[in-house]
Tab-separated table of N, CA and C in Angstrom:
chain	number	residue	atom	x	y	z
A	1	THR	N	0.721	-1.413	-0.113
A	1	THR	CA	-0.062	0.208	0.489
A	1	THR	C	0.937	1.231	-0.031
A	2	LEU	N	1.720	1.236	0.738
A	2	LEU	CA	3.004	2.244	0.767
A	2	LEU	C	3.311	2.778	-0.224
A	3	ILE	N	3.737	1.818	-1.251
A	3	ILE	CA	4.610	1.914	-2.333
A	3	ILE	C	3.887	2.527	-3.198
A	4	LEU	N	2.324	2.038	-3.314
A	4	LEU	CA	1.317	2.016	-4.460
A	4	LEU	C	1.236	3.347	-4.301
A	5	ALA	N	0.902	3.878	-2.846
A	5	ALA	CA	0.429	5.434	-2.640
A	5	ALA	C	1.551	6.443	-2.775
A	6	GLY	N	2.562	5.457	-2.638
A	6	GLY	CA	4.250	6.793	-2.762
A	6	GLY	C	4.045	7.120	-4.575
A	7	LEU	N	4.253	6.094	-5.360
A	7	LEU	CA	4.040	6.007	-6.473
A	7	LEU	C	2.824	7.062	-7.207
A	8	SER	N	1.934	7.298	-6.303
A	8	SER	CA	0.777	8.179	-6.589
A	8	SER	C	0.859	9.620	-6.010
A	9	MET	N	1.881	9.776	-5.541
A	9	MET	CA	2.404	11.092	-5.183
A	9	MET	C	3.290	11.873	-5.903
A	10	PHE	N	3.769	11.204	-6.981
A	10	PHE	CA	4.803	11.759	-7.899
A	10	PHE	C	3.715	13.256	-8.449
A	11	GLY	N	2.844	12.575	-8.787
A	11	GLY	CA	2.166	14.073	-9.386
A	11	GLY	C	1.938	14.853	-8.980
A	12	PRO	N	1.515	14.751	-7.739
A	12	PRO	CA	1.104	16.136	-6.929
A	12	PRO	C	2.355	16.882	-6.392
A	13	PHE	N	3.033	16.133	-5.517
A	13	PHE	CA	4.533	16.218	-5.416
A	13	PHE	C	4.794	17.367	-6.221
A	14	ASN	N	4.896	17.323	-7.489
A	14	ASN	CA	5.752	17.768	-8.562
A	14	ASN	C	4.792	19.199	-8.684
A	15	VAL	N	3.940	19.370	-8.862
A	15	VAL	CA	2.887	19.884	-9.266
A	15	VAL	C	3.369	21.227	-7.767
A	16	ASP	N	2.989	20.727	-6.699
A	16	ASP	CA	3.128	21.889	-5.551
A	16	ASP	C	4.395	21.937	-4.852
A	17	ALA	N	5.256	21.103	-5.115
A	17	ALA	CA	6.519	21.502	-4.363
A	17	ALA	C	7.351	22.823	-4.679
A	18	PRO	N	7.596	22.829	-6.104
A	18	PRO	CA	8.358	24.319	-6.296
A	18	PRO	C	7.569	25.510	-6.111
A	19	LEU	N	6.113	25.496	-5.903
A	19	LEU	CA	5.717	26.617	-5.321
A	19	LEU	C	6.171	27.646	-4.541
A	20	PRO	N	6.705	27.044	-3.179
A	20	PRO	CA	6.935	28.144	-2.253
A	20	PRO	C	8.473	29.016	-2.734
A	21	ALA	N	9.345	28.263	-3.901
A	21	ALA	CA	10.537	28.683	-4.204
A	21	ALA	C	10.306	29.288	-5.714
A	22	PHE	N	9.123	29.878	-5.759
A	22	PHE	CA	9.191	30.834	-7.386
A	22	PHE	C	9.450	32.331	-7.344
A	23	GLY	N	9.526	32.691	-5.794
A	23	GLY	CA	10.068	33.876	-5.900
A	23	GLY	C	11.974	33.870	-5.694
A	24	GLU	N	11.993	32.844	-4.940
A	24	GLU	CA	13.273	32.927	-4.882
A	24	GLU	C	14.346	32.073	-6.392
A	25	MET	N	13.282	31.281	-7.219
A	25	MET	CA	13.922	30.678	-8.676
A	25	MET	C	13.867	32.204	-9.588
A	26	GLY	N	12.958	32.780	-9.504
A	26	GLY	CA	12.618	33.998	-10.219
A	26	GLY	C	13.996	35.021	-10.180
A	27	ALA	N	14.037	35.312	-8.854
A	27	ALA	CA	15.162	36.005	-8.823
A	27	ALA	C	16.583	35.935	-9.282
A	28	GLU	N	16.497	34.609	-8.889
A	28	GLU	CA	18.077	33.819	-9.501
A	28	GLU	C	18.213	33.694	-10.848
A	29	PHE	N	16.948	33.550	-11.772
A	29	PHE	CA	17.011	33.300	-13.169
A	29	PHE	C	16.503	34.963	-13.926
A	30	HIS	N	16.332	36.080	-13.014
A	30	HIS	CA	16.130	37.479	-13.651
A	30	HIS	C	14.721	37.020	-14.572
A	31	VAL	N	13.891	36.552	-14.015
A	31	VAL	CA	12.513	36.558	-14.600
A	31	VAL	C	11.275	37.457	-14.005
A	32	GLU	N	10.055	37.391	-14.349
A	32	GLU	CA	9.053	38.145	-13.820
A	32	GLU	C	8.131	36.773	-13.168
A	33	PRO	N	7.817	37.687	-12.257
A	33	PRO	CA	6.562	36.390	-11.497
A	33	PRO	C	5.716	35.313	-12.490
A	34	ALA	N	5.084	35.723	-13.386
A	34	ALA	CA	4.156	35.657	-14.191
A	34	ALA	C	5.276	34.294	-15.277
A	35	ALA	N	6.229	34.615	-15.367
A	35	ALA	CA	7.178	33.695	-15.868
A	35	ALA	C	7.516	32.337	-15.357
A	36	MET	N	7.407	32.245	-14.000
A	36	MET	CA	7.334	31.426	-13.231
A	36	MET	C	6.102	30.373	-13.273
A	37	GLN	N	5.281	30.909	-13.585
A	37	GLN	CA	4.181	30.303	-13.802
A	37	GLN	C	4.481	28.556	-14.910
A	38	LEU	N	5.382	28.856	-15.946
A	38	LEU	CA	5.741	28.071	-16.807
A	38	LEU	C	6.245	26.586	-16.175
A	39	VAL	N	6.849	26.723	-14.756
A	39	VAL	CA	7.284	25.903	-14.313
A	39	VAL	C	6.308	25.058	-13.766
A	40	VAL	N	4.957	25.320	-13.806
A	40	VAL	CA	4.128	24.170	-13.524
A	40	VAL	C	3.241	23.747	-14.917
A	41	SER	N	2.909	25.040	-15.649
A	41	SER	CA	2.337	24.557	-16.570
A	41	SER	C	3.119	23.590	-17.705
A	42	VAL	N	4.368	23.701	-17.720
A	42	VAL	CA	5.152	22.775	-18.625
A	42	VAL	C	5.545	21.664	-18.350
A	43	TYR	N	5.191	21.405	-17.126
A	43	TYR	CA	4.986	19.880	-16.308
A	43	TYR	C	3.744	19.114	-16.381
A	44	LEU	N	2.714	19.830	-16.141
A	44	LEU	CA	1.414	19.451	-16.535
A	44	LEU	C	0.984	19.255	-17.863
A	45	LEU	N	1.567	20.000	-18.893
A	45	LEU	CA	1.825	19.793	-20.038
A	45	LEU	C	1.713	18.170	-20.614
A	46	ALA	N	3.386	18.348	-20.093
A	46	ALA	CA	4.469	17.177	-20.703
A	46	ALA	C	3.390	15.924	-19.790
A	47	PHE	N	2.915	15.872	-18.586
A	47	PHE	CA	2.550	14.705	-17.584
A	47	PHE	C	0.968	14.549	-18.168
A	48	ALA	N	0.360	15.256	-19.019
A	48	ALA	CA	-0.717	14.871	-19.770
A	48	ALA	C	-0.818	14.147	-20.870
A	49	LEU	N	0.232	14.633	-21.786
A	49	LEU	CA	0.764	14.162	-22.991
A	49	LEU	C	1.031	12.716	-22.684
A	50	MET	N	1.674	12.615	-21.836
A	50	MET	CA	2.525	11.116	-21.304
A	50	MET	C	1.415	9.788	-20.880
A	51	SER	N	0.329	10.813	-20.359
A	51	SER	CA	-0.355	10.086	-19.135
A	51	SER	C	-0.911	8.707	-20.536
A	52	LEU	N	-1.235	9.802	-21.772
A	52	LEU	CA	-2.029	8.580	-22.399
A	52	LEU	C	-1.302	7.443	-23.006
A	53	LEU	N	0.193	7.602	-23.189
A	53	LEU	CA	1.040	6.551	-23.271
A	53	LEU	C	1.245	5.426	-22.236
A	54	HIS	N	1.407	5.924	-21.021
A	54	HIS	CA	2.060	5.208	-19.649
A	54	HIS	C	1.230	3.736	-19.907
A	55	GLY	N	0.021	3.468	-19.945
A	55	GLY	CA	-0.872	2.523	-19.586
A	55	GLY	C	-0.969	1.388	-21.126
A	56	PRO	N	-0.969	1.959	-22.177
A	56	PRO	CA	-0.589	0.998	-23.223
A	56	PRO	C	0.984	0.591	-23.146
A	57	ILE	N	1.904	1.575	-22.995
A	57	ILE	CA	3.293	0.999	-23.105
A	57	ILE	C	3.767	0.057	-22.409
A	58	SER	N	2.657	-0.003	-20.468
A	58	SER	CA	2.926	-0.738	-19.759
A	58	SER	C	1.926	-2.339	-19.755
A	59	ASP	N	1.047	-2.347	-20.961
A	59	ASP	CA	0.544	-3.385	-21.623
A	59	ASP	C	1.176	-4.483	-22.172
A	60	ALA	N	1.997	-3.313	-22.734
A	60	ALA	CA	2.587	-4.163	-23.713
A	60	ALA	C	4.113	-4.828	-22.994
A	61	VAL	N	4.578	-4.285	-22.241
A	61	VAL	CA	6.105	-4.432	-21.830
A	61	VAL	C	6.176	-4.665	-20.275
A	62	GLY	N	5.248	-4.643	-19.541
A	62	GLY	CA	4.969	-4.644	-18.474
A	62	GLY	C	4.993	-3.579	-17.213
A	63	ARG	N	4.399	-4.118	-16.220
A	63	ARG	CA	4.256	-2.636	-15.417
A	63	ARG	C	5.917	-2.049	-14.757
A	64	ARG	N	6.156	-2.848	-13.978
A	64	ARG	CA	7.646	-2.760	-13.107
A	64	ARG	C	8.456	-2.030	-14.494
A	65	PRO	N	8.745	-2.519	-15.572
A	65	PRO	CA	9.739	-1.927	-16.378
A	65	PRO	C	9.280	-0.278	-16.625
A	66	VAL	N	8.300	-0.104	-16.815
A	66	VAL	CA	7.716	1.438	-17.245
A	66	VAL	C	7.990	1.968	-16.210
A	67	MET	N	7.535	1.603	-14.657
A	67	MET	CA	7.612	2.187	-13.306
A	67	MET	C	9.166	2.511	-13.424
A	68	LEU	N	9.829	1.571	-13.475
A	68	LEU	CA	11.449	1.578	-13.174
A	68	LEU	C	11.974	2.761	-14.274
A	69	ILE	N	11.897	2.400	-15.572
A	69	ILE	CA	12.756	3.405	-15.941
A	69	ILE	C	11.586	5.276	-16.193
A	70	GLY	N	10.364	4.801	-16.000
A	70	GLY	CA	10.005	5.922	-15.637
A	70	GLY	C	10.349	6.761	-14.437
A	71	ILE	N	10.586	6.071	-13.400
A	71	ILE	CA	11.254	6.511	-12.092
A	71	ILE	C	12.552	7.037	-12.409
A	72	GLY	N	13.426	6.142	-13.293
A	72	GLY	CA	14.891	6.381	-13.545
A	72	GLY	C	15.016	8.130	-14.412
A	73	VAL	N	14.290	8.097	-15.164
A	73	VAL	CA	13.923	9.553	-16.101
A	73	VAL	C	13.762	10.784	-15.319
A	74	TYR	N	12.860	10.353	-14.226
A	74	TYR	CA	12.430	11.179	-13.659
A	74	TYR	C	13.265	11.752	-12.228
A	75	VAL	N	14.252	10.820	-11.689
A	75	VAL	CA	15.231	11.228	-11.050
A	75	VAL	C	16.489	11.977	-11.922
A	76	VAL	N	17.063	11.556	-12.748
A	76	VAL	CA	17.640	11.915	-13.584
A	76	VAL	C	17.066	13.677	-14.195
A	77	ALA	N	15.725	13.834	-14.590
A	77	ALA	CA	15.307	15.316	-14.792
A	77	ALA	C	15.280	15.931	-13.470
A	78	SER	N	15.234	15.322	-12.630
A	78	SER	CA	15.006	16.393	-11.096
A	78	SER	C	16.655	16.682	-10.715
A	79	ILE	N	17.211	15.677	-11.112
A	79	ILE	CA	18.705	16.096	-10.839
A	79	ILE	C	18.764	17.590	-12.132
A	80	GLY	N	18.375	17.233	-13.069
A	80	GLY	CA	18.966	18.595	-14.142
A	80	GLY	C	17.963	19.759	-13.560
A	81	CYS	N	16.806	19.698	-13.161
A	81	CYS	CA	16.362	20.886	-12.407
A	81	CYS	C	17.309	21.661	-11.015
A	82	ALA	N	17.541	20.559	-10.247
A	82	ALA	CA	18.195	21.036	-9.283
A	82	ALA	C	19.700	21.815	-9.772
A	83	LEU	N	20.249	21.181	-10.881
A	83	LEU	CA	21.515	22.147	-11.463
A	83	LEU	C	21.284	23.169	-12.415
A	84	SER	N	19.945	23.530	-12.520
A	84	SER	CA	19.733	24.260	-13.465
A	84	SER	C	20.105	25.820	-13.390
A	85	THR	N	20.688	26.337	-14.552
A	85	THR	CA	21.127	27.586	-14.687
A	85	THR	C	20.171	28.802	-14.857
A	86	SER	N	19.294	28.106	-15.963
A	86	SER	CA	18.251	29.529	-16.657
A	86	SER	C	16.948	28.679	-16.165
A	87	LEU	N	15.924	29.164	-16.527
A	87	LEU	CA	14.728	28.731	-16.437
A	87	LEU	C	14.148	28.242	-17.449
A	88	THR	N	15.184	28.477	-18.599
A	88	THR	CA	14.728	27.689	-20.054
A	88	THR	C	15.401	25.878	-19.721
A	89	MET	N	16.649	25.925	-19.049
A	89	MET	CA	16.954	24.713	-18.483
A	89	MET	C	16.185	23.805	-17.485
A	90	LEU	N	15.352	24.918	-16.762
A	90	LEU	CA	14.714	24.331	-15.639
A	90	LEU	C	13.432	23.849	-16.912
A	91	LEU	N	12.900	24.334	-17.221
A	91	LEU	CA	11.413	23.995	-17.707
A	91	LEU	C	11.776	22.621	-18.852
A	92	VAL	N	12.976	22.779	-19.710
A	92	VAL	CA	13.371	21.777	-20.175
A	92	VAL	C	13.246	19.876	-19.136
A	93	PHE	N	13.862	20.448	-18.343
A	93	PHE	CA	13.978	19.101	-17.259
A	93	PHE	C	12.372	19.102	-16.516
A	94	ARG	N	12.162	20.116	-16.201
A	94	ARG	CA	10.387	19.954	-15.824
A	94	ARG	C	9.649	19.291	-16.850
A	95	MET	N	9.742	19.438	-18.062
A	95	MET	CA	9.106	18.771	-18.991
A	95	MET	C	9.503	17.570	-19.117
A	96	PHE	N	10.767	16.852	-18.952
A	96	PHE	CA	10.843	15.294	-18.583
A	96	PHE	C	10.515	15.197	-17.178
A	97	GLN	N	10.658	15.584	-16.440
A	97	GLN	CA	9.965	15.270	-15.019
A	97	GLN	C	8.151	14.641	-15.488
A	98	GLY	N	7.785	15.699	-16.212
A	98	GLY	CA	6.436	15.625	-16.532
A	98	GLY	C	5.977	14.565	-17.282
A	99	PHE	N	6.838	14.187	-18.194
A	99	PHE	CA	6.880	12.690	-19.422
A	99	PHE	C	7.098	11.648	-18.024
A	100	ALA	N	7.955	11.457	-17.231
A	100	ALA	CA	8.129	10.406	-16.438
A	100	ALA	C	7.417	10.081	-15.538
A	101	ALA	N	6.794	11.279	-14.424
A	101	ALA	CA	5.916	11.116	-13.128
A	101	ALA	C	4.562	10.032	-13.395
A	102	GLY	N	4.083	10.490	-14.750
A	102	GLY	CA	3.011	9.625	-14.615
A	102	GLY	C	2.943	8.209	-14.326
A	103	ALA	N	4.161	7.582	-14.748
A	103	ALA	CA	4.533	6.088	-14.704
A	103	ALA	C	4.230	5.662	-13.715
A	104	GLY	N	4.724	6.169	-12.613
A	104	GLY	CA	4.499	5.800	-10.973
A	104	GLY	C	2.935	5.723	-10.697
A	105	GLN	N	2.354	7.310	-11.060
A	105	GLN	CA	0.937	7.440	-10.713
A	105	GLN	C	0.021	6.548	-11.539
A	106	ILE	N	-0.154	6.980	-12.578
A	106	ILE	CA	-1.117	5.995	-13.134
A	106	ILE	C	-1.060	4.394	-13.198
A	107	ILE	N	0.357	4.098	-13.268
A	107	ILE	CA	0.400	2.443	-13.222
A	107	ILE	C	-0.026	1.700	-12.068
A	108	ALA	N	0.134	2.820	-10.701
A	108	ALA	CA	-0.459	2.383	-9.388
A	108	ALA	C	-1.782	1.641	-9.366
A	109	ARG	N	-2.099	2.402	-10.069
A	109	ARG	CA	-3.794	2.257	-10.045
A	109	ARG	C	-4.053	0.958	-10.662
A	110	THR	N	-2.941	0.764	-11.689
A	110	THR	CA	-3.286	-0.514	-13.011
A	110	THR	C	-2.673	-1.713	-11.923
A	111	VAL	N	-1.475	-1.440	-11.033
A	111	VAL	CA	-1.292	-2.609	-10.135
A	111	VAL	C	-2.328	-2.840	-9.043
A	112	ILE	N	-3.146	-2.485	-8.941
A	112	ILE	CA	-4.204	-2.838	-7.788
A	112	ILE	C	-5.181	-3.551	-8.576
A	113	ARG	N	-5.599	-2.887	-9.951
A	113	ARG	CA	-6.350	-4.030	-10.577
A	113	ARG	C	-6.145	-4.868	-11.063
A	114	ASP	N	-4.786	-5.105	-11.170
A	114	ASP	CA	-4.139	-6.450	-11.606
A	114	ASP	C	-4.150	-7.371	-10.621
A	115	LEU	N	-3.878	-7.108	-9.101
A	115	LEU	CA	-3.719	-8.145	-8.087
A	115	LEU	C	-4.769	-7.865	-7.298
A	116	PHE	N	-5.599	-7.268	-7.155
A	116	PHE	CA	-6.774	-6.906	-6.443
A	116	PHE	C	-8.021	-7.359	-7.037
A	117	GLU	N	-9.251	-7.728	-6.216
A	117	GLU	CA	-10.476	-7.640	-6.955
A	117	GLU	C	-11.099	-7.301	-5.916
A	118	GLY	N	-12.327	-7.296	-5.840
A	118	GLY	CA	-13.699	-6.544	-5.098
A	118	GLY	C	-13.406	-5.745	-3.931
A	119	ALA	N	-13.935	-5.887	-2.677
A	119	ALA	CA	-13.586	-5.037	-1.614
A	119	ALA	C	-12.132	-4.771	-1.212
A	120	GLU	N	-11.070	-5.852	-1.316
A	120	GLU	CA	-9.887	-5.524	-1.263
A	120	GLU	C	-9.220	-4.446	-2.016
A	121	ALA	N	-9.600	-4.560	-3.240
A	121	ALA	CA	-9.524	-3.679	-4.451
A	121	ALA	C	-9.778	-2.321	-3.885
A	122	GLN	N	-11.130	-2.307	-3.741
A	122	GLN	CA	-11.857	-0.758	-3.415
A	122	GLN	C	-11.207	-0.423	-2.044
A	123	ARG	N	-10.418	-1.270	-0.884
A	123	ARG	CA	-10.147	-0.750	-0.044
A	123	ARG	C	-8.533	-0.244	-0.062
A	124	LEU	N	-7.948	-1.018	-0.737
A	124	LEU	CA	-6.548	-0.612	-1.452
A	124	LEU	C	-6.523	0.959	-2.239
A	125	MET	N	-7.347	0.756	-3.029
A	125	MET	CA	-7.462	2.015	-3.646
A	125	MET	C	-7.898	3.254	-2.817
A	126	SER	N	-8.765	3.407	-2.195
A	126	SER	CA	-9.529	4.103	-1.119
A	126	SER	C	-8.039	4.722	-0.216
A	127	GLN	N	-7.353	3.537	0.245
A	127	GLN	CA	-6.152	4.143	1.002
A	127	GLN	C	-4.807	4.788	0.194
A	128	VAL	N	-5.035	4.346	-1.177
A	128	VAL	CA	-3.825	4.898	-2.086
A	128	VAL	C	-4.598	6.427	-2.300
A	129	SER	N	-6.156	6.576	-2.506
A	129	SER	CA	-6.370	7.501	-3.025
A	129	SER	C	-6.552	9.014	-1.754
A	130	MET	N	-6.450	8.435	-0.883
A	130	MET	CA	-6.159	9.267	0.838
A	130	MET	C	-5.104	9.784	0.635
A	131	ILE	N	-4.223	9.045	0.541
A	131	ILE	CA	-2.858	9.397	0.785
A	131	ILE	C	-2.051	10.437	-0.653
A	132	PHE	N	-2.911	10.053	-1.335
A	132	PHE	CA	-2.684	10.910	-2.967
A	132	PHE	C	-3.335	12.278	-2.507
A	133	GLY	N	-4.189	12.435	-2.038
A	133	GLY	CA	-5.167	13.686	-1.473
A	133	GLY	C	-4.676	14.385	-0.536
A	134	VAL	N	-3.476	13.846	0.300
A	134	VAL	CA	-2.817	14.506	1.456
A	134	VAL	C	-1.438	15.129	0.298
A	135	ALA	N	-0.981	14.666	-0.744
A	135	ALA	CA	0.157	14.998	-0.997
A	135	ALA	C	0.107	16.397	-1.725
A	136	PRO	N	-1.126	16.995	-2.240
A	136	PRO	CA	-0.782	18.755	-2.448
A	136	PRO	C	-0.800	19.347	-1.329
A	137	ALA	N	-0.997	18.929	-0.136
A	137	ALA	CA	-1.366	20.059	1.246
A	137	ALA	C	0.235	19.785	1.541
A	138	VAL	N	0.642	18.272	1.538
A	138	VAL	CA	1.641	18.501	2.082
A	138	VAL	C	3.008	18.989	1.656
A	139	ALA	N	3.438	18.801	0.228
A	139	ALA	CA	4.032	19.226	-0.738
A	139	ALA	C	4.871	20.685	-0.380
A	140	PRO	N	3.878	22.106	-0.198
A	140	PRO	CA	4.353	23.168	-0.363
A	140	PRO	C	4.696	23.317	1.153
A	141	VAL	N	4.216	22.997	2.300
A	141	VAL	CA	4.515	22.919	3.701
A	141	VAL	C	5.922	22.208	3.840
A	142	LEU	N	6.354	20.971	3.264
A	142	LEU	CA	7.924	20.346	3.079
A	142	LEU	C	8.687	21.323	2.386
A	143	SER	N	8.294	21.922	1.185
A	143	SER	CA	9.167	22.815	0.550
A	143	SER	C	9.497	24.155	1.418
A	144	GLY	N	8.309	24.526	2.099
A	144	GLY	CA	8.862	25.624	2.800
A	144	GLY	C	9.988	25.047	3.811
A	145	LEU	N	9.873	24.258	4.618
A	145	LEU	CA	10.632	23.573	5.691
A	145	LEU	C	12.121	23.392	4.556
A	146	LEU	N	12.021	22.881	3.558
A	146	LEU	CA	13.486	22.655	2.928
A	146	LEU	C	13.698	24.143	2.595
A	147	LEU	N	13.299	25.136	2.193
A	147	LEU	CA	13.713	26.087	1.885
A	147	LEU	C	14.404	26.734	3.574
A	148	GLN	N	14.045	26.253	4.416
A	148	GLN	CA	14.549	27.005	5.651
A	148	GLN	C	15.816	26.516	5.884
A	149	VAL	N	16.027	25.328	5.093
A	149	VAL	CA	17.589	24.888	5.659
A	149	VAL	C	18.357	25.114	4.134
A	150	GLY	N	18.002	25.394	2.969
A	150	GLY	CA	18.788	25.624	1.788
A	150	GLY	C	17.963	26.248	0.797
A	151	SER	N	18.409	26.351	-0.517
A	151	SER	CA	17.960	27.124	-1.692
A	151	SER	C	16.633	26.278	-2.284
A	152	TRP	N	16.331	26.824	-2.841
A	152	TRP	CA	15.190	26.058	-4.329
A	152	TRP	C	15.614	25.219	-4.409
A	153	ARG	N	17.369	24.708	-5.183
A	153	ARG	CA	17.594	23.747	-5.263
A	153	ARG	C	17.350	22.400	-4.369
A	154	THR	N	17.183	22.865	-2.966
A	154	THR	CA	16.861	21.462	-2.138
A	154	THR	C	15.822	20.991	-2.545
A	155	ILE	N	14.759	21.541	-2.639
A	155	ILE	CA	13.393	21.014	-3.287
A	155	ILE	C	13.689	19.964	-4.164
A	156	PHE	N	14.515	20.394	-5.013
A	156	PHE	CA	14.480	19.284	-6.302
A	156	PHE	C	15.626	18.204	-5.768
A	157	TRP	N	16.557	18.389	-4.863
A	157	TRP	CA	17.330	17.139	-4.295
A	157	TRP	C	16.304	16.392	-3.481
A	158	PHE	N	15.752	17.288	-3.023
A	158	PHE	CA	14.656	16.190	-2.443
A	158	PHE	C	13.729	15.008	-3.098
A	159	LEU	N	13.533	15.465	-4.140
A	159	LEU	CA	12.624	15.245	-5.111
A	159	LEU	C	13.414	14.000	-5.805
A	160	VAL	N	15.064	14.219	-5.966
A	160	VAL	CA	16.015	13.094	-6.160
A	160	VAL	C	15.791	12.015	-5.261
A	161	ALA	N	16.067	12.302	-4.099
A	161	ALA	CA	15.902	11.421	-3.107
A	161	ALA	C	14.658	10.681	-3.004
A	162	PHE	N	13.216	11.281	-3.069
A	162	PHE	CA	11.997	10.774	-3.150
A	162	PHE	C	12.031	9.661	-4.307
A	163	GLY	N	12.604	9.757	-5.425
A	163	GLY	CA	12.646	9.401	-6.527
A	163	GLY	C	13.389	8.217	-6.439
A	164	ILE	N	14.738	8.045	-5.890
A	164	ILE	CA	15.354	7.078	-5.476
A	164	ILE	C	14.816	5.894	-4.764
A	165	ILE	N	14.360	6.393	-3.791
A	165	ILE	CA	13.507	5.580	-2.535
A	165	ILE	C	12.379	4.918	-3.445
A	166	MET	N	11.710	5.517	-4.408
A	166	MET	CA	10.462	4.507	-4.547
A	166	MET	C	11.233	3.429	-5.674
A	167	ALA	N	12.315	4.096	-6.364
A	167	ALA	CA	12.600	3.049	-7.522
A	167	ALA	C	13.276	1.714	-6.545
A	168	VAL	N	13.784	2.091	-5.359
A	168	VAL	CA	14.388	1.173	-4.644
A	168	VAL	C	13.379	0.006	-4.102
A	169	SER	N	12.090	0.623	-3.556
A	169	SER	CA	11.255	0.044	-3.222
A	169	SER	C	10.300	-0.616	-4.319
A	170	VAL	N	10.081	-0.411	-5.573
A	170	VAL	CA	9.747	-1.170	-6.634
A	170	VAL	C	10.347	-1.902	-6.998
A	171	ALA	N	11.667	-1.732	-7.017
A	171	ALA	CA	12.896	-2.832	-7.424
A	171	ALA	C	12.489	-4.280	-6.788
A	172	LEU	N	12.669	-3.660	-5.268
A	172	LEU	CA	12.579	-4.871	-4.302
A	172	LEU	C	11.410	-5.410	-3.770
A	173	SER	N	10.365	-4.920	-3.606
A	173	SER	CA	9.161	-5.098	-3.134
A	173	SER	C	7.661	-5.217	-4.056
A	174	LEU	N	8.077	-4.371	-5.299
A	174	LEU	CA	6.156	-4.709	-6.010
A	174	LEU	C	6.758	-5.731	-7.359
A	175	PRO	N	5.729	-6.876	-7.303
A	175	PRO	CA	6.043	-7.676	-8.089
A	175	PRO	C	5.340	-7.388	-9.509
A	176	GLU	N	5.772	-8.048	-10.568
A	176	GLU	CA	5.321	-7.819	-11.805
A	176	GLU	C	3.659	-8.126	-11.924
A	177	SER	N	2.849	-7.072	-12.348
A	177	SER	CA	1.486	-7.579	-12.043
A	177	SER	C	0.509	-7.942	-13.345
A	178	LEU	N	1.569	-7.762	-14.380
A	178	LEU	CA	0.691	-7.775	-15.897
A	178	LEU	C	0.383	-8.926	-16.129
A	179	PRO	N	-0.512	-9.485	-16.288
A	179	PRO	CA	-1.114	-11.033	-16.426
A	179	PRO	C	-0.366	-11.435	-17.245
A	180	ALA	N	-0.098	-12.664	-17.792
A	180	ALA	CA	0.638	-13.512	-18.571
A	180	ALA	C	-0.246	-13.384	-20.193
């Protein structure tokens, strides 16, 4: 349940985590506050476009490979975000975060459907949805705390750590659920 819930948190964490740092990022990149909105817009557009493909790809090659590759791309993109030296560079890496983040979020629900039925599936889906619902509230608070100890880049390093933890969890504990 925790792994599937963690996978579902990729989307909301990535939308809301950078928000408290917009002022600091905008000042460093010498851009207007309105330009910083692109940090969310580019991510959401990439997430939406790739959301159409994660399911069919996981149906073709399996759930675990798509999740692990998606998380791997996400971690690399998060490192790129943390090391960005311009808004353009940050937006490119945010696009790759968006492409990759849906792999965990979308496929987590598919894994539930693959492995469980009836009341057990409903219970697990409601638990995952509850944790998913908490993520948008937790992400900006956590980011605010991270900004107390570091720069805006600390938020993206946290997302790198989150991605690595999720990749290890999936690799060690989540079975392939695609039926033969």
